[in-house]
């Protein structure tokens, strides 16, 4: 495996671990996260790649 292939493999492993961590955190804290989100005022913006939520604390 050359250096570029090793870099790609490592990037894939890191991305996979982050994805798994995201799932674990969401599963554990879904209800508190939803409570926080329900107390915020959010503006959703769509750009070229995805929808982005910009949330502020209520005034």
PDB file of N, CA and C in Angstrom:
ATOM      1  N   UNK A   1       0.855  -1.170   0.000  1.00  0.00           N
ATOM      2  CA  UNK A   1       0.000   0.000   0.000  1.00  0.00           C
ATOM      3  C   UNK A   1       0.911   1.246   0.000  1.00  0.00           C
ATOM      4  N   UNK A   2       0.688   2.141  -0.948  1.00  0.00           N
ATOM      5  CA  UNK A   2       1.507   3.360  -0.990  1.00  0.00           C
ATOM      6  C   UNK A   2       0.975   4.405  -0.007  1.00  0.00           C
ATOM      7  N   UNK A   3       1.679   5.530   0.107  1.00  0.00           N
ATOM      8  CA  UNK A   3       1.336   6.560   1.088  1.00  0.00           C
ATOM      9  C   UNK A   3      -0.063   7.117   0.871  1.00  0.00           C
ATOM     10  N   UNK A   4      -0.436   7.328  -0.386  1.00  0.00           N
ATOM     11  CA  UNK A   4      -1.761   7.885  -0.688  1.00  0.00           C
ATOM     12  C   UNK A   4      -2.862   6.907  -0.273  1.00  0.00           C
ATOM     13  N   UNK A   5      -2.674   5.620  -0.564  1.00  0.00           N
ATOM     14  CA  UNK A   5      -3.664   4.610  -0.172  1.00  0.00           C
ATOM     15  C   UNK A   5      -3.769   4.502   1.347  1.00  0.00           C
ATOM     16  N   UNK A   6      -2.636   4.613   2.064  1.00  0.00           N
ATOM     17  CA  UNK A   6      -2.656   4.582   3.523  1.00  0.00           C
ATOM     18  C   UNK A   6      -3.434   5.777   4.069  1.00  0.00           C
ATOM     19  N   UNK A   7      -3.203   6.954   3.473  1.00  0.00           N
ATOM     20  CA  UNK A   7      -3.928   8.155   3.900  1.00  0.00           C
ATOM     21  C   UNK A   7      -5.424   7.990   3.693  1.00  0.00           C
ATOM     22  N   UNK A   8      -5.813   7.464   2.548  1.00  0.00           N
ATOM     23  CA  UNK A   8      -7.231   7.248   2.259  1.00  0.00           C
ATOM     24  C   UNK A   8      -7.819   6.232   3.231  1.00  0.00           C
ATOM     25  N   UNK A   9      -7.096   5.167   3.500  1.00  0.00           N
ATOM     26  CA  UNK A   9      -7.576   4.136   4.434  1.00  0.00           C
ATOM     27  C   UNK A   9      -7.741   4.720   5.835  1.00  0.00           C
ATOM     28  N   UNK A  10      -6.759   5.506   6.287  1.00  0.00           N
ATOM     29  CA  UNK A  10      -6.839   6.133   7.600  1.00  0.00           C
ATOM     30  C   UNK A  10      -8.003   7.115   7.675  1.00  0.00           C
ATOM     31  N   UNK A  11      -8.183   7.920   6.622  1.00  0.00           N
ATOM     32  CA  UNK A  11      -9.305   8.863   6.586  1.00  0.00           C
ATOM     33  C   UNK A  11     -10.628   8.105   6.682  1.00  0.00           C
ATOM     34  N   UNK A  12     -10.739   6.988   5.986  1.00  0.00           N
ATOM     35  CA  UNK A  12     -11.959   6.175   6.044  1.00  0.00           C
ATOM     36  C   UNK A  12     -12.197   5.645   7.453  1.00  0.00           C
ATOM     37  N   UNK A  13     -11.140   5.163   8.115  1.00  0.00           N
ATOM     38  CA  UNK A  13     -11.279   4.648   9.474  1.00  0.00           C
ATOM     39  C   UNK A  13     -11.725   5.757  10.431  1.00  0.00           C
ATOM     40  N   UNK A  14     -11.121   6.931  10.319  1.00  0.00           N
ATOM     41  CA  UNK A  14     -11.495   8.050  11.183  1.00  0.00           C
ATOM     42  C   UNK A  14     -12.939   8.440  10.945  1.00  0.00           C
ATOM     43  N   UNK A  15     -13.337   8.557   9.673  1.00  0.00           N
ATOM     44  CA  UNK A  15     -14.714   8.923   9.344  1.00  0.00           C
ATOM     45  C   UNK A  15     -15.688   7.899   9.914  1.00  0.00           C
ATOM     46  N   UNK A  16     -15.362   6.606   9.790  1.00  0.00           N
ATOM     47  CA  UNK A  16     -16.240   5.546  10.311  1.00  0.00           C
ATOM     48  C   UNK A  16     -16.369   5.638  11.824  1.00  0.00           C
ATOM     49  N   UNK A  17     -15.269   5.901  12.517  1.00  0.00           N
ATOM     50  CA  UNK A  17     -15.324   6.023  13.978  1.00  0.00           C
ATOM     51  C   UNK A  17     -16.127   7.241  14.407  1.00  0.00           C
ATOM     52  N   UNK A  18     -15.971   8.358  13.703  1.00  0.00           N
ATOM     53  CA  UNK A  18     -16.761   9.548  14.023  1.00  0.00           C
ATOM     54  C   UNK A  18     -18.235   9.267  13.813  1.00  0.00           C
ATOM     55  N   UNK A  19     -18.579   8.593  12.739  1.00  0.00           N
ATOM     56  CA  UNK A  19     -19.976   8.241  12.453  1.00  0.00           C
ATOM     57  C   UNK A  19     -20.547   7.368  13.568  1.00  0.00           C
ATOM     58  N   UNK A  20     -19.771   6.374  14.013  1.00  0.00           N
ATOM     59  CA  UNK A  20     -20.227   5.498  15.108  1.00  0.00           C
ATOM     60  C   UNK A  20     -20.375   6.274  16.404  1.00  0.00           C
ATOM     61  N   UNK A  21     -19.421   7.158  16.693  1.00  0.00           N
ATOM     62  CA  UNK A  21     -19.505   7.981  17.896  1.00  0.00           C
ATOM     63  C   UNK A  21     -20.742   8.859  17.860  1.00  0.00           C
ATOM     64  N   UNK A  22     -21.029   9.441  16.714  1.00  0.00           N
ATOM     65  CA  UNK A  22     -22.234  10.248  16.554  1.00  0.00           C
ATOM     66  C   UNK A  22     -23.477   9.437  16.907  1.00  0.00           C
ATOM     67  N   UNK A  23     -23.570   8.227  16.398  1.00  0.00           N
ATOM     68  CA  UNK A  23     -24.723   7.372  16.701  1.00  0.00           C
ATOM     69  C   UNK A  23     -24.819   7.060  18.191  1.00  0.00           C
ATOM     70  N   UNK A  24     -23.690   6.746  18.809  1.00  0.00           N
ATOM     71  CA  UNK A  24     -23.698   6.428  20.239  1.00  0.00           C
ATOM     72  C   UNK A  24     -24.115   7.635  21.076  1.00  0.00           C
ATOM     73  N   UNK A  25     -23.575   8.794  20.751  1.00  0.00           N
ATOM     74  CA  UNK A  25     -23.936  10.004  21.494  1.00  0.00           C
ATOM     75  C   UNK A  25     -25.412  10.322  21.304  1.00  0.00           C
ATOM     76  N   UNK A  26     -25.897  10.239  20.066  1.00  0.00           N
ATOM     77  CA  UNK A  26     -27.303  10.531  19.809  1.00  0.00           C
ATOM     78  C   UNK A  26     -28.196   9.561  20.565  1.00  0.00           C
ATOM     79  N   UNK A  27     -27.871   8.269  20.532  1.00  0.00           N
ATOM     80  CA  UNK A  27     -28.692   7.272  21.230  1.00  0.00           C
ATOM     81  C   UNK A  27     -28.752   7.562  22.729  1.00  0.00           C
ATOM     82  N   UNK A  28     -27.655   7.996  23.294  1.00  0.00           N
ATOM     83  CA  UNK A  28     -27.613   8.242  24.741  1.00  0.00           C
ATOM     84  C   UNK A  28     -28.299   9.545  25.133  1.00  0.00           C
ATOM     85  N   UNK A  29     -28.186  10.587  24.304  1.00  0.00           N
ATOM     86  CA  UNK A  29     -28.648  11.920  24.693  1.00  0.00           C
ATOM     87  C   UNK A  29     -29.773  12.476  23.821  1.00  0.00           C
ATOM     88  N   UNK A  30     -30.484  11.630  23.102  1.00  0.00           N
ATOM     89  CA  UNK A  30     -31.512  12.116  22.186  1.00  0.00           C
ATOM     90  C   UNK A  30     -32.532  13.014  22.878  1.00  0.00           C
ATOM     91  N   UNK A  31     -33.072  12.573  24.007  1.00  0.00           N
ATOM     92  CA  UNK A  31     -34.101  13.368  24.684  1.00  0.00           C
ATOM     93  C   UNK A  31     -33.575  14.720  25.163  1.00  0.00           C
ATOM     94  N   UNK A  32     -32.420  14.780  25.850  1.00  0.00           N
ATOM     95  CA  UNK A  32     -31.907  16.103  26.236  1.00  0.00           C
ATOM     96  C   UNK A  32     -31.601  16.989  25.027  1.00  0.00           C
ATOM     97  N   UNK A  33     -31.085  16.390  23.952  1.00  0.00           N
ATOM     98  CA  UNK A  33     -30.807  17.180  22.750  1.00  0.00           C
ATOM     99  C   UNK A  33     -32.090  17.759  22.169  1.00  0.00           C
ATOM    100  N   UNK A  34     -33.143  16.947  22.148  1.00  0.00           N
ATOM    101  CA  UNK A  34     -34.410  17.428  21.606  1.00  0.00           C
ATOM    102  C   UNK A  34     -34.984  18.546  22.482  1.00  0.00           C
ATOM    103  N   UNK A  35     -34.789  18.434  23.795  1.00  0.00           N
ATOM    104  CA  UNK A  35     -35.258  19.486  24.696  1.00  0.00           C
ATOM    105  C   UNK A  35     -34.506  20.789  24.424  1.00  0.00           C
ATOM    106  N   UNK A  36     -33.208  20.702  24.267  1.00  0.00           N
ATOM    107  CA  UNK A  36     -32.407  21.894  23.947  1.00  0.00           C
ATOM    108  C   UNK A  36     -32.883  22.495  22.625  1.00  0.00           C
ATOM    109  N   UNK A  37     -33.070  21.655  21.632  1.00  0.00           N
ATOM    110  CA  UNK A  37     -33.498  22.143  20.322  1.00  0.00           C
ATOM    111  C   UNK A  37     -34.873  22.792  20.383  1.00  0.00           C
ATOM    112  N   UNK A  38     -35.777  22.241  21.186  1.00  0.00           N
ATOM    113  CA  UNK A  38     -37.132  22.807  21.269  1.00  0.00           C
ATOM    114  C   UNK A  38     -37.136  24.175  21.949  1.00  0.00           C
ATOM    115  N   UNK A  39     -36.092  24.475  22.723  1.00  0.00           N
ATOM    116  CA  UNK A  39     -35.991  25.764  23.400  1.00  0.00           C
ATOM    117  C   UNK A  39     -35.229  26.808  22.587  1.00  0.00           C
ATOM    118  N   UNK A  40     -34.856  26.462  21.390  1.00  0.00           N
ATOM    119  CA  UNK A  40     -34.091  27.386  20.554  1.00  0.00           C
ATOM    120  C   UNK A  40     -34.925  27.837  19.368  1.00  0.00           C
ATOM    121  N   UNK A  41     -34.595  29.010  18.881  1.00  0.00           N
ATOM    122  CA  UNK A  41     -35.200  29.501  17.649  1.00  0.00           C
ATOM    123  C   UNK A  41     -34.218  29.192  16.527  1.00  0.00           C
ATOM    124  N   UNK A  42     -34.658  28.434  15.541  1.00  0.00           N
ATOM    125  CA  UNK A  42     -33.762  27.991  14.480  1.00  0.00           C
ATOM    126  C   UNK A  42     -34.161  28.577  13.138  1.00  0.00           C
ATOM    127  N   UNK A  43     -33.143  28.872  12.380  1.00  0.00           N
ATOM    128  CA  UNK A  43     -33.326  29.314  10.997  1.00  0.00           C
ATOM    129  C   UNK A  43     -32.604  28.293  10.139  1.00  0.00           C
ATOM    130  N   UNK A  44     -33.309  27.732   9.182  1.00  0.00           N
ATOM    131  CA  UNK A  44     -32.703  26.737   8.316  1.00  0.00           C
ATOM    132  C   UNK A  44     -32.314  27.382   6.995  1.00  0.00           C
ATOM    133  N   UNK A  45     -31.069  27.145   6.604  1.00  0.00           N
ATOM    134  CA  UNK A  45     -30.529  27.714   5.384  1.00  0.00           C
ATOM    135  C   UNK A  45     -30.090  26.570   4.495  1.00  0.00           C
ATOM    136  N   UNK A  46     -30.460  26.625   3.243  1.00  0.00           N
ATOM    137  CA  UNK A  46     -30.034  25.590   2.319  1.00  0.00           C
ATOM    138  C   UNK A  46     -28.934  26.152   1.444  1.00  0.00           C
ATOM    139  N   UNK A  47     -27.803  25.449   1.420  1.00  0.00           N
ATOM    140  CA  UNK A  47     -26.721  25.859   0.538  1.00  0.00           C
ATOM    141  C   UNK A  47     -26.606  24.837  -0.587  1.00  0.00           C
ATOM    142  N   UNK A  48     -25.492  24.828  -1.274  1.00  0.00           N
ATOM    143  CA  UNK A  48     -25.321  23.930  -2.411  1.00  0.00           C
ATOM    144  C   UNK A  48     -25.264  22.463  -2.024  1.00  0.00           C
ATOM    145  N   UNK A  49     -24.865  22.169  -0.782  1.00  0.00           N
ATOM    146  CA  UNK A  49     -24.646  20.776  -0.413  1.00  0.00           C
ATOM    147  C   UNK A  49     -25.640  20.221   0.591  1.00  0.00           C
ATOM    148  N   UNK A  50     -26.204  21.060   1.459  1.00  0.00           N
ATOM    149  CA  UNK A  50     -27.009  20.504   2.547  1.00  0.00           C
ATOM    150  C   UNK A  50     -27.814  21.604   3.211  1.00  0.00           C
ATOM    151  N   UNK A  51     -28.734  21.203   4.065  1.00  0.00           N
ATOM    152  CA  UNK A  51     -29.467  22.157   4.897  1.00  0.00           C
ATOM    153  C   UNK A  51     -28.656  22.417   6.158  1.00  0.00           C
ATOM    154  N   UNK A  52     -28.591  23.667   6.548  1.00  0.00           N
ATOM    155  CA  UNK A  52     -27.829  24.052   7.734  1.00  0.00           C
ATOM    156  C   UNK A  52     -28.786  24.716   8.701  1.00  0.00           C
ATOM    157  N   UNK A  53     -28.733  24.290   9.957  1.00  0.00           N
ATOM    158  CA  UNK A  53     -29.560  24.894  10.989  1.00  0.00           C
ATOM    159  C   UNK A  53     -28.713  25.880  11.788  1.00  0.00           C
ATOM    160  N   UNK A  54     -29.184  27.085  11.906  1.00  0.00           N
ATOM    161  CA  UNK A  54     -28.523  28.100  12.720  1.00  0.00           C
ATOM    162  C   UNK A  54     -29.482  28.416  13.862  1.00  0.00           C
ATOM    163  N   UNK A  55     -29.110  27.984  15.066  1.00  0.00           N
ATOM    164  CA  UNK A  55     -30.025  28.120  16.208  1.00  0.00           C
ATOM    165  C   UNK A  55     -29.464  29.095  17.231  1.00  0.00           C
ATOM    166  N   UNK A  56     -30.341  29.910  17.765  1.00  0.00           N
ATOM    167  CA  UNK A  56     -29.989  30.845  18.825  1.00  0.00           C
ATOM    168  C   UNK A  56     -30.878  30.582  20.020  1.00  0.00           C
ATOM    169  N   UNK A  57     -30.393  30.992  21.175  1.00  0.00           N
ATOM    170  CA  UNK A  57     -31.221  30.921  22.375  1.00  0.00           C
ATOM    171  C   UNK A  57     -32.403  31.871  22.213  1.00  0.00           C
ATOM    172  N   UNK A  58     -33.570  31.511  22.765  1.00  0.00           N
ATOM    173  CA  UNK A  58     -34.714  32.427  22.676  1.00  0.00           C
ATOM    174  C   UNK A  58     -34.440  33.722  23.444  1.00  0.00           C
ATOM    175  N   UNK A  59     -35.022  34.816  22.959  1.00  0.00           N
ATOM    176  CA  UNK A  59     -34.814  36.119  23.590  1.00  0.00           C
ATOM    177  C   UNK A  59     -35.880  36.376  24.627  1.00  0.00           C
TER     178      UNK A  59
END
